[in-house]
Short mmCIF file of C-alpha atoms in Angstrom, two decimals:
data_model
loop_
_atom_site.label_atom_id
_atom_site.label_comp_id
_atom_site.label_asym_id
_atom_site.label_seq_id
_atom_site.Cartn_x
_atom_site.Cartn_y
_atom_site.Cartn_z
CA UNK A 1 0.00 0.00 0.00
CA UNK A 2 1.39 3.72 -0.49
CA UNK A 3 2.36 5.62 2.59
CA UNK A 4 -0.09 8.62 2.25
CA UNK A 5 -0.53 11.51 4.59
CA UNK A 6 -3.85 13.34 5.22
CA UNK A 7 -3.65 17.22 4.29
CA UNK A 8 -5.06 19.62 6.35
CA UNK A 9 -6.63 23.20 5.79
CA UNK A 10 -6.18 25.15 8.71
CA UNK A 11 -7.35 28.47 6.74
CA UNK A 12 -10.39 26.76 6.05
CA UNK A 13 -11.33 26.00 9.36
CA UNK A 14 -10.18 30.05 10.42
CA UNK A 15 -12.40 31.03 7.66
CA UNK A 16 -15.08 29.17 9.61
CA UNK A 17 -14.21 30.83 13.06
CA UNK A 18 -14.43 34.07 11.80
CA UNK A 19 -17.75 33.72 10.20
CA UNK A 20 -19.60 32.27 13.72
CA UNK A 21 -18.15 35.57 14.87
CA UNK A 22 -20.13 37.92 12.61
CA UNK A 23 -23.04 35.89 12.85
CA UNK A 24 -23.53 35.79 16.26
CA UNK A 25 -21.40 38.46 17.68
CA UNK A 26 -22.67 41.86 15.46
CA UNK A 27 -20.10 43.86 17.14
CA UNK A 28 -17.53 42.10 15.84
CA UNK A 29 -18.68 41.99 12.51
CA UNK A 30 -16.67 45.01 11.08
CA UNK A 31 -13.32 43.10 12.17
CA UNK A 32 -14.50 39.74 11.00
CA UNK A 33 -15.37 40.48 7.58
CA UNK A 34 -11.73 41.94 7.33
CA UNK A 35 -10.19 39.33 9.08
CA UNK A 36 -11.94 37.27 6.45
CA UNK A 37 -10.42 38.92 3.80
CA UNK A 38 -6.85 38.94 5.10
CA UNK A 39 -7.38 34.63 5.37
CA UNK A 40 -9.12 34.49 1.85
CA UNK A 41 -5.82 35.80 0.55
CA UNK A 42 -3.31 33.07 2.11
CA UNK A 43 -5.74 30.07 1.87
CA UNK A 44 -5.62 31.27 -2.04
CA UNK A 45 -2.07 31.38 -1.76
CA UNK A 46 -1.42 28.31 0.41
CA UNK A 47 -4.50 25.93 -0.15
CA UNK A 48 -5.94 27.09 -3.04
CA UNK A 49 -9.80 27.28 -2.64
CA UNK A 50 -11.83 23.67 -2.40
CA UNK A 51 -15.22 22.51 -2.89
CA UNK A 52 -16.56 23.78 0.40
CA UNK A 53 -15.52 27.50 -0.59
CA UNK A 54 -19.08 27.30 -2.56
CA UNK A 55 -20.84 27.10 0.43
CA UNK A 56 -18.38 30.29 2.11
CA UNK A 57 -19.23 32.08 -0.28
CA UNK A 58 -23.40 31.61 0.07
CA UNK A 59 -22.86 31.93 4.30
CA UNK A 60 -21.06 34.83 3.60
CA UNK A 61 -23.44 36.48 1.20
CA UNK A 62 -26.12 35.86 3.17
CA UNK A 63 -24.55 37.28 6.26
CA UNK A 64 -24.37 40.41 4.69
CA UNK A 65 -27.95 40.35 3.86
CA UNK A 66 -29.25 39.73 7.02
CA UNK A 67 -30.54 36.47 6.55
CA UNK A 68 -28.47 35.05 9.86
CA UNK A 69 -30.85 31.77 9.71
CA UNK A 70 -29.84 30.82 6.53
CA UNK A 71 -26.27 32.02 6.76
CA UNK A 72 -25.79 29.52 9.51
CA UNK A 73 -27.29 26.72 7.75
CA UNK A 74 -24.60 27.33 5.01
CA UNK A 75 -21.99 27.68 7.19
CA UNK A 76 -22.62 24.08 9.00
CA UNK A 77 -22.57 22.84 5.34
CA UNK A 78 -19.61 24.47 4.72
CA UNK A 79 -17.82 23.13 7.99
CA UNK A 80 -19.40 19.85 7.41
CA UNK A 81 -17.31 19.77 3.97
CA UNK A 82 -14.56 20.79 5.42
CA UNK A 83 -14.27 17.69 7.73
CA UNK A 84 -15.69 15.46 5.07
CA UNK A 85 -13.08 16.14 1.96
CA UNK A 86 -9.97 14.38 2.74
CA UNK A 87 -7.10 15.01 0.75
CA UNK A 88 -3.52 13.56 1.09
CA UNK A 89 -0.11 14.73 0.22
CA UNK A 90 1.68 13.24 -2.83
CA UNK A 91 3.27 10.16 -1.61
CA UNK A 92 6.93 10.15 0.19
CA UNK A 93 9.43 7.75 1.63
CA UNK A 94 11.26 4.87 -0.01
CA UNK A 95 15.12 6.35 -1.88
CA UNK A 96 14.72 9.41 -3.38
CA UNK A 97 13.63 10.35 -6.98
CA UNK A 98 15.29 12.64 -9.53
CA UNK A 99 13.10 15.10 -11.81
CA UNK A 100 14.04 16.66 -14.90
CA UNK A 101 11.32 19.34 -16.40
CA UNK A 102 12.20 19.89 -20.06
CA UNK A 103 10.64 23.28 -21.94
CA UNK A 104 12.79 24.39 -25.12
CA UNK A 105 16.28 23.70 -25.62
CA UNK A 106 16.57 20.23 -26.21
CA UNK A 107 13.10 20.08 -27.22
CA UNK A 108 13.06 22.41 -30.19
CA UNK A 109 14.03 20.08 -32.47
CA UNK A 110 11.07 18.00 -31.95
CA UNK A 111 8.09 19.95 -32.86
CA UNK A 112 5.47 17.06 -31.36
CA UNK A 113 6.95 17.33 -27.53
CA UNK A 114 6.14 20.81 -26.38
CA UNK A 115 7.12 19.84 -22.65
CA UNK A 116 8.16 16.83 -20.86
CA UNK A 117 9.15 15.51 -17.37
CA UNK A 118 11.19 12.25 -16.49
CA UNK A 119 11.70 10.42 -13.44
CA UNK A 120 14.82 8.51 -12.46
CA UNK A 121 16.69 7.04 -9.13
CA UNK A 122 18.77 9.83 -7.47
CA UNK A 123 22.19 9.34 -6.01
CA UNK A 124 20.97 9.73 -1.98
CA UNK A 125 24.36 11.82 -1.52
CA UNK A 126 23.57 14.38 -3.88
CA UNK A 127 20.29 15.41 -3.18
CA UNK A 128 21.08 15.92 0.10
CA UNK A 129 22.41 19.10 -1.12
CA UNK A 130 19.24 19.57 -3.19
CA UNK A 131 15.83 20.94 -2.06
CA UNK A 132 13.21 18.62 -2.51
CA UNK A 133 9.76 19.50 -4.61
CA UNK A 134 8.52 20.05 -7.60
CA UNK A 135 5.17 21.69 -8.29
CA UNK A 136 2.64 18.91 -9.71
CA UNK A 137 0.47 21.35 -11.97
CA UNK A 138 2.40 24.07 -14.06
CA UNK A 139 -0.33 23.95 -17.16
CA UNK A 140 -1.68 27.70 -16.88
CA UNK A 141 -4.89 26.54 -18.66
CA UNK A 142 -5.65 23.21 -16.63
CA UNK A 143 -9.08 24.67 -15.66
CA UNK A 144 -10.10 24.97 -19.43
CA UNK A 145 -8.69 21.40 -19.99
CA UNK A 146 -11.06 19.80 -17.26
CA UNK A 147 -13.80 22.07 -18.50
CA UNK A 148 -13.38 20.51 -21.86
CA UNK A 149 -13.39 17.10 -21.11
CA UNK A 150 -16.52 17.19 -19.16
CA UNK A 151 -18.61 18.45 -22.05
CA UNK A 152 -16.59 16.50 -24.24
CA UNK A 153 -19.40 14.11 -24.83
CA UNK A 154 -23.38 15.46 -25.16
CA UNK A 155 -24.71 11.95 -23.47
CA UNK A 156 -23.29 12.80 -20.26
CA UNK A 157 -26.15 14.22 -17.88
CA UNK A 158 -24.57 15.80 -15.41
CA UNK A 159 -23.22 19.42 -16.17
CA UNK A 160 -20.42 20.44 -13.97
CA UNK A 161 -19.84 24.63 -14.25
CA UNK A 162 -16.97 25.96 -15.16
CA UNK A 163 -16.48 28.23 -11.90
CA UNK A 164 -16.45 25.08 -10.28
CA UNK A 165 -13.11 24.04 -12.26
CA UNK A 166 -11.25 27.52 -11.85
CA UNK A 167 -12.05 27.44 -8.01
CA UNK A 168 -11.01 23.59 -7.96
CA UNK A 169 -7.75 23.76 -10.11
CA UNK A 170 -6.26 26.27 -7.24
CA UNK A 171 -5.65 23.93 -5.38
CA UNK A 172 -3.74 21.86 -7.47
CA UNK A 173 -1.25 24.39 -7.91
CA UNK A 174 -0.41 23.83 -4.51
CA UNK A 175 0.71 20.29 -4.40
CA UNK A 176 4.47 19.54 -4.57
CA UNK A 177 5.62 16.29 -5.98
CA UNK A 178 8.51 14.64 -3.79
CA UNK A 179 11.13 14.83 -6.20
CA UNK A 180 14.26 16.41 -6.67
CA UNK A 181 15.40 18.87 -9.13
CA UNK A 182 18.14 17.66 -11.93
CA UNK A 183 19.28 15.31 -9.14
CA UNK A 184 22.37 13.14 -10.12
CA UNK A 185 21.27 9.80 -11.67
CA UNK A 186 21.89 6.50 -9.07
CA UNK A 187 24.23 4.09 -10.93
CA UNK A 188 23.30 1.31 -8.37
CA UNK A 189 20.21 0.82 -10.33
CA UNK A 190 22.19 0.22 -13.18
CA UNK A 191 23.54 -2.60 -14.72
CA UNK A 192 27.07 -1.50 -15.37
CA UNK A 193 30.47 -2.14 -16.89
CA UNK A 194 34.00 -0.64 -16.37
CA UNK A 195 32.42 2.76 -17.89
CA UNK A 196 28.61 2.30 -19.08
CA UNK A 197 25.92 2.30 -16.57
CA UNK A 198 22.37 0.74 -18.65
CA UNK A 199 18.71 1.40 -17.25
CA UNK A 200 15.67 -0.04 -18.41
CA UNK A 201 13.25 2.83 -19.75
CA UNK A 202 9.48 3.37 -19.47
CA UNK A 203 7.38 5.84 -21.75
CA UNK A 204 4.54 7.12 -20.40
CA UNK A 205 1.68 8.69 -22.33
CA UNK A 206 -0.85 10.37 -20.51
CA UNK A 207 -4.51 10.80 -20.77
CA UNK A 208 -6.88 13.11 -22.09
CA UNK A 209 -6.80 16.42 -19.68
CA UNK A 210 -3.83 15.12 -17.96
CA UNK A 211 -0.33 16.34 -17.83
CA UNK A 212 3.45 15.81 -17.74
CA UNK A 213 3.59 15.30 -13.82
CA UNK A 214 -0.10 14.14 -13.35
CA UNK A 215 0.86 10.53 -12.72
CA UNK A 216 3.65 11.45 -10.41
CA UNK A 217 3.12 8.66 -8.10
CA UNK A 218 3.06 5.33 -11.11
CA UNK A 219 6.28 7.21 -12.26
CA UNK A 220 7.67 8.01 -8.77
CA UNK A 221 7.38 4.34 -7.87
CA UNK A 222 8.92 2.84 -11.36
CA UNK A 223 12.07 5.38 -10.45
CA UNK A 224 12.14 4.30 -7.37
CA UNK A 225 12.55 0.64 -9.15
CA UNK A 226 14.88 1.52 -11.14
CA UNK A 227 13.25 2.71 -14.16
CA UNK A 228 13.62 6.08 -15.59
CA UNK A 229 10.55 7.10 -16.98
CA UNK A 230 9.99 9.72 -20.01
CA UNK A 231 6.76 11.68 -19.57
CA UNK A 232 5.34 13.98 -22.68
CA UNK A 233 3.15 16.50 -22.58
CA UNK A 234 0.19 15.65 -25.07
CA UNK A 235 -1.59 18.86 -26.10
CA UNK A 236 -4.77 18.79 -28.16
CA UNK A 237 -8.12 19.59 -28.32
CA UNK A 238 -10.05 17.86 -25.59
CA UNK A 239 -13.41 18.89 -26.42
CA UNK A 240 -14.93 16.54 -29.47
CA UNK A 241 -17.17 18.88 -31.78
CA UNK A 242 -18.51 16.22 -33.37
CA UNK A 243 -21.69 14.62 -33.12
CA UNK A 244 -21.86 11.56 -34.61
CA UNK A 245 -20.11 8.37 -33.64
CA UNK A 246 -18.42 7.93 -36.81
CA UNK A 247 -17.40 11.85 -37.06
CA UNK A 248 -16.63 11.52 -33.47
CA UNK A 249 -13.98 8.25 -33.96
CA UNK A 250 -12.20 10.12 -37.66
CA UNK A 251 -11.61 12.99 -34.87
CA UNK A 252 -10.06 11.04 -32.48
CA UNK A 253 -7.93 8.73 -35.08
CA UNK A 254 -6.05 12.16 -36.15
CA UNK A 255 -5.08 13.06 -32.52
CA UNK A 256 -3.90 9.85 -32.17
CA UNK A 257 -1.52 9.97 -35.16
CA UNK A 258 -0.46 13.48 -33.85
CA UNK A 259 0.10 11.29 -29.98
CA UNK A 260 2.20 8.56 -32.10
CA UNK A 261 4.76 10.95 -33.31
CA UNK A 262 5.49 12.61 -29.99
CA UNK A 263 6.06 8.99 -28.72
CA UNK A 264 8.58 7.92 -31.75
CA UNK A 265 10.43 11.52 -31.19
CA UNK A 266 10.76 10.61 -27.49
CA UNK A 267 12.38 7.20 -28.92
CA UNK A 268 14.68 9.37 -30.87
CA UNK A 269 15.58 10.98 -27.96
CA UNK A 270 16.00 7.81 -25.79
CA UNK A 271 17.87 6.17 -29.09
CA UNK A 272 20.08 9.34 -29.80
CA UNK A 273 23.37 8.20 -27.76
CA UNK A 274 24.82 11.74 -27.46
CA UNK A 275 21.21 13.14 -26.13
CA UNK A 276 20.41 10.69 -24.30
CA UNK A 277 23.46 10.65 -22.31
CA UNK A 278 23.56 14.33 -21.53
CA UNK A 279 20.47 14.57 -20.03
CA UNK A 280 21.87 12.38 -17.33
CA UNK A 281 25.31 13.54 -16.87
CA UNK A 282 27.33 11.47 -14.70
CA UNK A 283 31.38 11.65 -12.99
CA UNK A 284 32.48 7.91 -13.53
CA UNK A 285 30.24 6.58 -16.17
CA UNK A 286 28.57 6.73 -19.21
CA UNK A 287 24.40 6.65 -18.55
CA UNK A 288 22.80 4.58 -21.58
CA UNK A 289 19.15 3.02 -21.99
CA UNK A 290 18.92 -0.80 -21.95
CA UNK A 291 17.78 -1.49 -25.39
CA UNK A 292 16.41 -4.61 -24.45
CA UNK A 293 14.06 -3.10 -21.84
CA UNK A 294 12.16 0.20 -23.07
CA UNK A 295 8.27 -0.43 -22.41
CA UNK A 296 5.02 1.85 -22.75
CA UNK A 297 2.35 2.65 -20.51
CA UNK A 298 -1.09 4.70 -21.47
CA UNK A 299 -3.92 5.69 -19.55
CA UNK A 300 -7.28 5.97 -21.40
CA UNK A 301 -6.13 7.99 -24.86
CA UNK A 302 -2.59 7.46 -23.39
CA UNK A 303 -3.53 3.32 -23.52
CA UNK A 304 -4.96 3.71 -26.98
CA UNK A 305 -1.80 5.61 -28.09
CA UNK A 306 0.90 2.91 -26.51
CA UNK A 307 -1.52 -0.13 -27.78
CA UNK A 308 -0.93 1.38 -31.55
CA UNK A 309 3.30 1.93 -30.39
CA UNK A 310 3.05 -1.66 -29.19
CA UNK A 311 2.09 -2.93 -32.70
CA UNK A 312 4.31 -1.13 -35.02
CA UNK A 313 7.40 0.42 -33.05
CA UNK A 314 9.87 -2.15 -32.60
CA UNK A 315 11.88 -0.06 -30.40
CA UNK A 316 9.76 -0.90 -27.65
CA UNK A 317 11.15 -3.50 -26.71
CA UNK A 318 9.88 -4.37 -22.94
CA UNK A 319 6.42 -4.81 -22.35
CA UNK A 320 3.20 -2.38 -23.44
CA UNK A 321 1.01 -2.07 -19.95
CA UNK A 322 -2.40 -0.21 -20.90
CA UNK A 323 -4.31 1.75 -17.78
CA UNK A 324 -8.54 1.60 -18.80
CA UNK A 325 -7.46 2.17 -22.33
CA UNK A 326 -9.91 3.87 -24.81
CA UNK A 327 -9.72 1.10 -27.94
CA UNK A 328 -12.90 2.34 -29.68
CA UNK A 329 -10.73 3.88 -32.46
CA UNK A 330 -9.44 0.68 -33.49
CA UNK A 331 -10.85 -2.13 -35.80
CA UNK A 332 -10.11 -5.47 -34.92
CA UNK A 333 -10.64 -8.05 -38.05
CA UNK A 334 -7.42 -9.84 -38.24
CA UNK A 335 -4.79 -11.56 -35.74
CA UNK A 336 -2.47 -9.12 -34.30
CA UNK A 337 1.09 -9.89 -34.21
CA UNK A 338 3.19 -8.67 -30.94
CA UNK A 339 6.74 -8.94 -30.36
CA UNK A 340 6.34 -7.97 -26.85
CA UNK A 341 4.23 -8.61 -23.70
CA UNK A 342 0.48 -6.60 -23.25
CA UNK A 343 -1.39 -6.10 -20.31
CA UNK A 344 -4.28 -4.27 -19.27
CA UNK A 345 -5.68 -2.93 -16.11
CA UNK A 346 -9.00 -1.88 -16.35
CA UNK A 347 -11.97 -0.06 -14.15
CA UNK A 348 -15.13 -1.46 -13.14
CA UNK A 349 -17.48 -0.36 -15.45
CA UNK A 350 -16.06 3.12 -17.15
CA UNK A 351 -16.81 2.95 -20.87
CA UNK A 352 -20.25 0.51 -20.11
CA UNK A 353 -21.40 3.13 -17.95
CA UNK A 354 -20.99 6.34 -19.85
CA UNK A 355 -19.76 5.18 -23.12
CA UNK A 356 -22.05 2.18 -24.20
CA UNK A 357 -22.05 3.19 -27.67
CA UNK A 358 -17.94 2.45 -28.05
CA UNK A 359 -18.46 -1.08 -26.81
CA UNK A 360 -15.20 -1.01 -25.77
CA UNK A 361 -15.03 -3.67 -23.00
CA UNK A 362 -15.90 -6.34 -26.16
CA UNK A 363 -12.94 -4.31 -28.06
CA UNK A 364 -11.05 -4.63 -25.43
CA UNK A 365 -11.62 -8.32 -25.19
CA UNK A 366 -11.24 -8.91 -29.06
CA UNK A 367 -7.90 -7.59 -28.73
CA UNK A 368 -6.37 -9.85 -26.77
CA UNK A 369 -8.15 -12.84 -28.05
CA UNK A 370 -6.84 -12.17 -31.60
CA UNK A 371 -3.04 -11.81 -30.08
CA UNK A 372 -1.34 -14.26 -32.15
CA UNK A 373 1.57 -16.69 -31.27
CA UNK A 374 3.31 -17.78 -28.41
CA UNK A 375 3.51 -14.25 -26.83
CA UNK A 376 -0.23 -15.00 -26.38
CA UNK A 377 0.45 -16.87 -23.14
CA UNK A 378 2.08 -13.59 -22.03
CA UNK A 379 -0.46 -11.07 -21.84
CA UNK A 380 -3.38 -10.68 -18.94
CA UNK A 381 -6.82 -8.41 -19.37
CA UNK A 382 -7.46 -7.50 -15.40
CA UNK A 383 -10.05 -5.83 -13.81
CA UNK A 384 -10.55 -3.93 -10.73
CA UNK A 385 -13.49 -3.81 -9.20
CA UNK A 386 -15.02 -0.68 -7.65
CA UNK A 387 -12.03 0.91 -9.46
CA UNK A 388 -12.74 4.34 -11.49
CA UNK A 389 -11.38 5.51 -14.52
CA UNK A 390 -9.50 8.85 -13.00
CA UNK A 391 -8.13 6.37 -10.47
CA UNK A 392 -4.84 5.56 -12.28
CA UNK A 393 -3.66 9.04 -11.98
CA UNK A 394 -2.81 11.11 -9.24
CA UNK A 395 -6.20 12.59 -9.15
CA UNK A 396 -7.94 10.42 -6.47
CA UNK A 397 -5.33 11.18 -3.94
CA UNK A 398 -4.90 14.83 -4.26
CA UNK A 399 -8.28 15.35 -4.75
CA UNK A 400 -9.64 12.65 -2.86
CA UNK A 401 -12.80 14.31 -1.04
CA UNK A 402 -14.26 15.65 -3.94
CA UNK A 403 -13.64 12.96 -6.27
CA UNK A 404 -15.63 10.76 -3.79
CA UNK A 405 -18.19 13.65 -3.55
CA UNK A 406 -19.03 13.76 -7.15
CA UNK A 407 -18.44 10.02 -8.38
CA UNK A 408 -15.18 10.46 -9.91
CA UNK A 409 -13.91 8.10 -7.65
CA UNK A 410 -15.09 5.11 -5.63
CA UNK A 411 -14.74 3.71 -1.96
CA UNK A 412 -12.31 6.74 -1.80
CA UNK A 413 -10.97 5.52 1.75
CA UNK A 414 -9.17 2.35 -0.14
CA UNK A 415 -7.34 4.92 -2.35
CA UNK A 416 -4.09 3.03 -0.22
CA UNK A 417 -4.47 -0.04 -1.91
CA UNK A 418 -6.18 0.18 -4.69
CA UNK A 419 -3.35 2.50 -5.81
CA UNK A 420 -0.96 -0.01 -4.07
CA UNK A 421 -2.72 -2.50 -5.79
CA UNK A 422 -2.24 -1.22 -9.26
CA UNK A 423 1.76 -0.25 -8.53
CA UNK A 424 2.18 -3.96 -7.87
CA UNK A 425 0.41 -5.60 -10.79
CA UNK A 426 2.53 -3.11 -12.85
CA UNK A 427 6.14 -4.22 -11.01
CA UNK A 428 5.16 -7.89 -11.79
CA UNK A 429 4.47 -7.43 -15.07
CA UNK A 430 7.70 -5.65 -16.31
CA UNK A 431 9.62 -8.49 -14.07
CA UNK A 432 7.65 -11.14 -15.77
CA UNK A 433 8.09 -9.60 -19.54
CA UNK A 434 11.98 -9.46 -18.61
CA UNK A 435 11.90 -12.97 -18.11
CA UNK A 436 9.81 -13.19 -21.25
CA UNK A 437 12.86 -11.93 -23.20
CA UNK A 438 15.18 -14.04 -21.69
CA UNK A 439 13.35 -16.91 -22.70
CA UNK A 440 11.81 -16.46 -25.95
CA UNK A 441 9.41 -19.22 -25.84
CA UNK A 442 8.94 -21.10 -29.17
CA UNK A 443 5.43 -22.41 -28.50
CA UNK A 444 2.05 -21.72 -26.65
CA UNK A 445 1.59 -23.05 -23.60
CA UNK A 446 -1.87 -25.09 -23.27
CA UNK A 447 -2.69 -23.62 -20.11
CA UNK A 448 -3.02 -20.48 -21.77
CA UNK A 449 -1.70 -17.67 -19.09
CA UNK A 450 -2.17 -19.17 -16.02
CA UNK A 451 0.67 -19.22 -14.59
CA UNK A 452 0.77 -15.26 -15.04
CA UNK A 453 -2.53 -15.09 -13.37
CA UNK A 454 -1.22 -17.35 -10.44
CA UNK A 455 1.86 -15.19 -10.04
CA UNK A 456 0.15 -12.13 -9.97
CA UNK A 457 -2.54 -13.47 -7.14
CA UNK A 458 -0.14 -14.87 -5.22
CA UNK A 459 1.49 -11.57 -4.98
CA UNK A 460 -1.64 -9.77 -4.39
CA UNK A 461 -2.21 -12.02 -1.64
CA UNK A 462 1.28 -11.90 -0.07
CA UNK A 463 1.60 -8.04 -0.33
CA UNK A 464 -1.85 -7.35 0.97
CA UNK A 465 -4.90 -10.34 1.67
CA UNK A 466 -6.46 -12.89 0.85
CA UNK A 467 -9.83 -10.67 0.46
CA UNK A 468 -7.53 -8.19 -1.98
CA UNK A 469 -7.91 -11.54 -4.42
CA UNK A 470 -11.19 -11.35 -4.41
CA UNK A 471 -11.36 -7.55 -6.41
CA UNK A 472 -9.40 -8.55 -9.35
CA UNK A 473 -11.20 -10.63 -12.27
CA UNK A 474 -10.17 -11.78 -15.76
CA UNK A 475 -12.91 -11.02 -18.05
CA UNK A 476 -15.51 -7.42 -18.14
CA UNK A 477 -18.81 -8.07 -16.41
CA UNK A 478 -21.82 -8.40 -18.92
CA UNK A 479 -24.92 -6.00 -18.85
CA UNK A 480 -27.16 -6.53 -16.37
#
């Protein structure tokens, strides 16, 4: 399970105080509203302003108007939100993580990666000299972004305003990721010679409305195992104008062309020796990928875009691991031939639930049943249940109370191991698709992949319970 720590808002609560005090106290009320102003101010710079500030604002108003009754009833709301929305620091602990943020320079000469961050094991010594944290949102126009992708799609029935966003995003800006800042590289992850020091690589392609650093604590942990981990920022249109299904999936087939090429220029990058190697600049050795181990992973658009890398860039060379992946784009008539490993980790009932029309559980399902060959035996479609599609990013634990409040996220008080839950089935399956490699087999194994299903309970079981067994299944639930 991740080690998470519950934020507080202290200004919140102040806020609070100060309003019982013009309420009941009239005297006062002069020096509380100003008082109230004065906190306003540093919870915006501090805390950035939360669900609950809705409900502020209506006490507040009401205040003013007289209308003390009423006031007070919006003010126990407001308190009561303010006990109920739990939020938790990004993750900590464990050896410490290097961050590089890249923005120009290097990056104009590839026109498709506007900004990117990558995660690697630090050397402990050095960032002891370093301060640690890096801010998780820098995208100025996040708010417009979220905005976007909730009207993105004219079936959805509940309308979410946009003031609700631009209050909501606030707080984001206030989060620091526990990383440190062009950190030296840790060899000891490395497999190394007399001068070259090799590390397996991970590309990760975000989803739609996400960000470079908004799955900070999947690429934390992979650093933290070794990896380092290449992060792009995808920027596009979120917002589908298109009405019609068809429309809608030509649309989405040209963003995911533009999404393809920012991935193969990140493989230049990783495959350019000279570039490579500076951005990890070390005193004894010589810091190189292992060619033999670069994998992709993709959440929702991000899975669609590393499921087409998995099929026709050989470069990858690792494994292709696929968070609730969005596969309505694609059409599945013939076998599909891998040369590497594919898994999937899925949410409960995402696309059934608000995207029936893509049908993209049965996709989903096609796909792996046309894999072809012996890498068949290689590849596992899991579910989750309970789990929600925003629940592979950082989201649910930085915004943990209101993604429970609105549906966004489920059971929000497991966000400990259902996060744990899907760090682990991602650190067996890059150990088991290195073994794949070593092995090549030559045939397919008649018990189709159960021995990868077997390993991967077992370690559910070990590293948390026997219940924990009990949320994962192997197929998508049928319409009830």
């Amino acid at each position: 399970m991740l080690n998470l720590k519950k934020r507080y808002y202290p200004f919140s609560w102040l806020l609070g105080i100060l309003l019982i005090l013009s309420i009941f106290y009239e005297e006062y009320e002069s020096l509380s509203y100003t008082s109230q102003m004065i906190v306003l101010l540093l919870k915006s710079k501090y805390e950035g302003f939360r669900l609950n500030i809705f409900f502020y604002a209506l006490s507040l108003l009401l205040d003013v108007c007289r209308f003390k009754i009423l006031s007070l009833i919006a003010l126990i709301l407001y308190l009561y939100l303010t006990h109920k929305l739990n939020n938790y620091y990004l993750p900590d602990g464990g050896s410490p993580v290097g961050h590089l943020y890249l923005k120009g320079g290097l990056l104009n000469q590839y026109k498709h990666i506007p900004e990117m961050a990558i995660y690697y094991p630090a050397c402990q010594e050095d960032c002891k000299k370093r301060k640690k944290g890096f801010k998780w949102l820098k995208v100025k126009d996040y708010a417009k972004k979220m905005d976007d992708t909730a009207k993105k799609d004219v079936r959805r029935k509940r309308r979410i305003p946009y003031l609700f966003f631009k209050i909501v995003v606030s707080q984001f800006y206030k989060f620091m990721i526990n990383v440190y800042e062009n950190a030296q590289i840790d060899i000891n992850f490395a497999e190394t010679t007399v001068d070259l020091a090799k590390f397996s690589v991970i590309v990760l392609s975000h989803g739609l409305a996400s960000h470079c650093d908004g799955y900070s604590v999947v690429a934390r942990y992979l650093a933290q195992q070794g990896h380092i981990v290449f992060v792009p920022e995808h920027i596009e249109n979120i917002r589908n104008i298109y009405q019609t299904n068809e429309e809608n999936r030509e649309y989405r087939k040209l963003q995911l062309q533009d999404r393809i090429n920012t991935i193969k220029q990140v493989l230049d990058i990783i495959y350019d020796d000279k570039q490579f190697s500076n951005l990890f600049q070390h005193p004894e050795k010589k810091i190189q990928p292992d060619f033999d181990q670069i994998s992709i992973i993709g959440h929702s658009f991000g899975g669609s875009t590393a499921y087409a890398i998995a099929q026709t860039e050989q470069r990858i060379t690792g494994a292709c691991i696929l968070y609730d992946p969005c596969l309505y784009i694609f059409d599945f008539e013939e076998k599909i031939k891998l040369h590497i490993p594919l898994m999937s980790i899925n949410a409960d009932d995402f696309y059934r639930r608000l995207y029936s029309f893509m049908e993209n559980d049965e996709r989903l399902e096609k796909a792996f049943q046309l894999i072809d060959g012996p890498i068949s035996d290689h590849c596992a479609n899991i579910y989750i249940k309970d789990q929600q599609h925003a629940d592979f990013s950082d989201i649910p634990i930085i915004w943990n109370g209101e993604s429970g409040l609105y549906s966004i996220s489920k059971n929000v008080h497991e966000v400990h191991l259902r996060f744990g839950m899907i760090l682990l089935l991602t650190k067996i399956f890059l150990e088991e698709s290195k073994q794949y490699h070593k092995i090549k087999h030559d045939k397919v194994n008649q018990d189709g992949n159960e021995q990868l299903k077997s390993k991967i309970l077992s370690e559910i079981e070990k590293n948390f319970d026997v219940q924990s067994k009990k949320l994962l299944r192997w197929n998508a639930l049928p319409e009830k």
